[in-house]
Amino acid sequence: MIKWSKRVPQELISRLYNQSVSGIEDVELADDAGYALYARCESIVSATNGFEKKCLICQTCGTNIRLNGDNIFACPCGFSVTWDEFKKSYKGKQLHAANALPVFEAYLKDFPRTKTYGEKLICIDTLIHSFHIKLSYYRTLPSYDITDENVELNRPAAANLIEGSLHEVILFLDKLSGIEQYSQGKSKWRSIIERANGGKILTEKNL
């Protein structure tokens, strides 16, 4: 039976940000949130590569296993899952990375390297305020800077990472954007999300 890490509860992220703005540097909480997001990113990358490249991370030992001629992902350690079981396991769970794949891969590389509380917060904030970027799927782009107006944005990557509908996740991120210490700031964030929304101006009502 294949299992994927679930999307991270809004409450966990919110508690981290609220403590931060109050001046509480809870490294344990930052790690709890950071590694919950890490596990989710790991599931997203594994599910995406499993479907697109037919290469899956073994959920028992961590080995990369390829789909064999019998349409089974079979690991020497004993873990195995059929192609049909694999596809059913991630359907409807926001596990396909699509145009945010570089974002999730970067977080898997960067977060374990963080040492200080501030580094952890910045890494988490960068991840959850990232976007699916047009044409970035398995490609290297000149820029992933979401403030660069030449970068074509799609939906927030947080929709893959945090519990809630797309609308609920955008609203949640909008609330977080009021914490200037680590985030883009509310006015800058809204200009960015408007670009991702096809230039439509966001208001409190339609947020």
Coordinates of C-alpha atoms in Angstrom, one line a residue:
M1 CA 0.0 0.0 0.0
I2 CA 1.5 3.3 -1.1
K3 CA 1.1 6.3 1.3
W4 CA 1.7 10.0 0.6
S5 CA 2.3 12.8 3.0
K6 CA -0.8 14.9 3.5
R7 CA -1.0 18.6 2.9
V8 CA 0.1 20.6 5.9
P9 CA -2.5 22.1 8.3
Q10 CA -3.0 25.8 8.0
E11 CA -3.0 26.0 11.8
L12 CA 0.7 24.7 12.0
I13 CA 1.9 27.4 9.6
S14 CA -0.2 30.1 11.2
R15 CA 1.1 29.3 14.7
L16 CA 4.7 29.5 13.4
Y17 CA 4.1 33.0 11.8
N18 CA 2.1 34.3 14.8
Q19 CA 4.9 33.3 17.3
S20 CA 7.5 34.8 15.0
V21 CA 5.8 38.2 14.8
S22 CA 5.5 38.1 18.6
G23 CA 9.3 37.7 18.8
I24 CA 9.2 34.0 19.9
E25 CA 11.9 32.0 18.0
D26 CA 10.6 28.5 18.5
V27 CA 13.2 26.4 16.5
E28 CA 11.3 23.2 17.3
L29 CA 8.1 24.6 15.8
A30 CA 10.0 25.8 12.8
D31 CA 11.4 22.3 12.3
D32 CA 7.9 20.8 12.8
A33 CA 6.4 23.0 10.1
G34 CA 9.5 22.8 7.9
Y35 CA 9.8 19.1 7.8
A36 CA 6.0 18.6 7.4
L37 CA 6.4 20.7 4.2
Y38 CA 9.6 18.7 3.4
A39 CA 7.7 15.4 3.6
R40 CA 4.9 16.9 1.4
C41 CA 7.4 18.1 -1.2
E42 CA 9.1 14.7 -1.2
S43 CA 5.8 13.0 -1.9
I44 CA 5.0 15.5 -4.7
V45 CA 8.4 15.0 -6.4
S46 CA 8.2 11.2 -6.0
A47 CA 4.6 11.0 -7.3
T48 CA 5.5 13.3 -10.3
N49 CA 8.6 11.4 -11.2
G50 CA 6.8 8.1 -10.8
F51 CA 4.2 9.2 -13.3
E52 CA 6.4 11.1 -15.7
K53 CA 9.7 9.2 -15.5
K54 CA 8.4 5.8 -14.2
C55 CA 10.9 6.2 -11.3
L56 CA 9.5 6.0 -7.8
I57 CA 11.2 6.5 -4.4
C58 CA 10.7 3.3 -2.3
Q59 CA 8.6 4.1 0.7
T60 CA 10.4 1.5 2.8
C61 CA 14.1 2.1 2.1
G62 CA 14.3 5.2 0.0
T63 CA 15.8 3.5 -3.0
N64 CA 14.9 4.8 -6.5
I65 CA 12.9 2.0 -8.2
R66 CA 11.9 1.9 -11.9
L67 CA 8.7 0.4 -13.3
N68 CA 9.5 -3.1 -14.6
G69 CA 8.2 -5.0 -17.6
D70 CA 5.3 -6.3 -15.5
N71 CA 4.1 -2.7 -14.8
I72 CA 5.2 -3.0 -11.1
F73 CA 7.4 -0.8 -9.0
A74 CA 9.3 -3.5 -7.2
C75 CA 12.1 -2.9 -4.7
P76 CA 14.6 -5.5 -3.5
C77 CA 13.6 -4.6 0.1
G78 CA 10.1 -6.1 -0.5
F79 CA 8.1 -2.9 -1.3
S80 CA 6.0 -3.2 -4.4
V81 CA 3.1 -1.4 -6.0
T82 CA 1.5 -1.9 -9.4
W83 CA 1.2 0.9 -12.0
D84 CA -2.6 1.0 -11.5
E85 CA -2.3 1.1 -7.7
F86 CA 0.2 3.9 -8.0
K87 CA -2.0 6.1 -10.2
K88 CA -5.0 5.6 -8.0
S89 CA -2.9 6.5 -4.9
Y90 CA -2.3 10.1 -5.9
K91 CA -5.4 10.9 -7.9
G92 CA -7.2 14.0 -6.6
K93 CA -4.6 14.7 -3.9
Q94 CA -2.7 17.7 -5.5
L95 CA 0.5 15.6 -5.8
H96 CA 1.4 16.4 -9.4
A97 CA 4.1 19.1 -9.3
A98 CA 3.5 20.4 -12.8
N99 CA 5.0 23.9 -13.3
A100 CA 6.1 24.2 -9.6
L101 CA 8.5 21.2 -9.8
P102 CA 11.7 23.4 -9.5
V103 CA 10.2 25.0 -6.4
F104 CA 9.6 21.7 -4.6
E105 CA 13.0 20.3 -5.6
A106 CA 14.8 23.5 -4.4
Y107 CA 13.1 23.2 -1.0
L108 CA 14.2 19.6 -0.6
K109 CA 17.7 20.7 -1.2
D110 CA 17.7 23.9 0.8
F111 CA 15.7 23.3 4.0
P112 CA 18.0 20.6 5.5
R113 CA 20.8 23.0 5.2
T114 CA 19.2 25.7 7.3
K115 CA 20.7 26.2 10.7
T116 CA 19.2 29.3 12.3
Y117 CA 15.6 30.1 13.1
G118 CA 15.7 33.0 10.6
E119 CA 17.0 30.8 7.8
K120 CA 14.3 28.2 8.5
L121 CA 11.6 30.9 8.3
I122 CA 12.9 32.4 5.1
C123 CA 13.1 29.0 3.5
I124 CA 9.5 28.1 4.5
D125 CA 8.2 31.5 3.5
T126 CA 9.9 31.3 0.1
L127 CA 8.3 27.9 -0.5
I128 CA 4.7 28.7 0.4
H129 CA 4.7 32.1 -1.4
S130 CA 6.0 30.5 -4.6
F131 CA 4.0 29.8 -7.8
H132 CA 3.6 27.5 -10.6
I133 CA 5.7 29.2 -13.4
K134 CA 4.7 28.7 -17.0
L135 CA 7.0 26.4 -19.0
S136 CA 9.1 25.5 -15.9
Y137 CA 8.1 21.8 -15.9
Y138 CA 11.4 19.8 -16.0
R139 CA 13.1 22.9 -17.5
T140 CA 15.6 25.5 -16.3
L141 CA 14.4 29.1 -16.7
P142 CA 16.4 32.3 -16.7
S143 CA 14.5 33.4 -13.6
Y144 CA 12.2 32.0 -10.9
D145 CA 11.9 35.5 -9.3
I146 CA 8.2 36.0 -8.8
T147 CA 8.7 39.8 -8.5
D148 CA 10.1 39.8 -12.1
E149 CA 7.1 40.8 -14.2
N150 CA 8.5 38.8 -17.2
V151 CA 8.0 35.6 -15.3
E152 CA 4.6 34.2 -16.2
L153 CA 2.9 33.0 -13.0
N154 CA 0.1 30.4 -12.6
R155 CA -1.5 29.3 -9.4
P156 CA 0.2 29.3 -6.0
A157 CA 2.4 26.3 -5.2
A158 CA 0.9 26.4 -1.7
A159 CA -2.3 24.8 -3.2
N160 CA -0.2 21.6 -3.4
L161 CA 1.3 22.0 0.1
I162 CA -1.3 23.5 2.5
E163 CA -4.8 22.2 3.4
G164 CA -7.8 23.9 1.8
S165 CA -9.3 24.8 -1.5
L166 CA -7.4 27.1 -3.9
H167 CA -9.5 30.0 -2.7
E168 CA -8.9 29.2 1.0
V169 CA -5.2 28.8 0.5
I170 CA -5.0 32.2 -1.3
L171 CA -6.9 33.8 1.5
F172 CA -4.6 32.1 4.1
L173 CA -1.5 33.4 2.3
D174 CA -3.0 36.9 2.1
K175 CA -3.4 36.9 5.9
L176 CA 0.2 35.7 6.3
S177 CA 1.5 38.5 4.0
G178 CA 0.7 41.1 6.6
I179 CA 3.7 39.8 8.6
E180 CA 6.4 42.0 7.0
Q181 CA 9.4 40.4 8.8
Y182 CA 9.7 37.4 6.5
S183 CA 7.1 37.7 3.7
Q184 CA 6.7 39.9 0.7
G185 CA 4.4 42.3 2.5
K186 CA 0.6 42.6 1.7
S187 CA 0.8 45.2 -1.1
K188 CA 3.6 43.4 -2.9
W189 CA 1.9 40.0 -2.4
R190 CA -1.4 41.2 -3.8
S191 CA 0.3 42.6 -6.9
I192 CA 1.9 39.3 -7.5
I193 CA -1.2 37.2 -6.9
E194 CA -3.1 39.5 -9.3
R195 CA -0.5 38.8 -12.0
A196 CA -1.1 35.1 -11.4
N197 CA -4.8 35.7 -11.6
G198 CA -4.6 37.1 -15.1
G199 CA -4.3 40.7 -14.0
K200 CA -7.6 40.7 -12.2
I201 CA -7.6 43.0 -9.2
L202 CA -8.2 41.2 -5.9
T203 CA -10.4 42.7 -3.2
E204 CA -11.3 41.7 0.3
K205 CA -14.6 40.4 -1.1
N206 CA -13.2 38.1 -3.8
L207 CA -10.3 37.0 -1.7

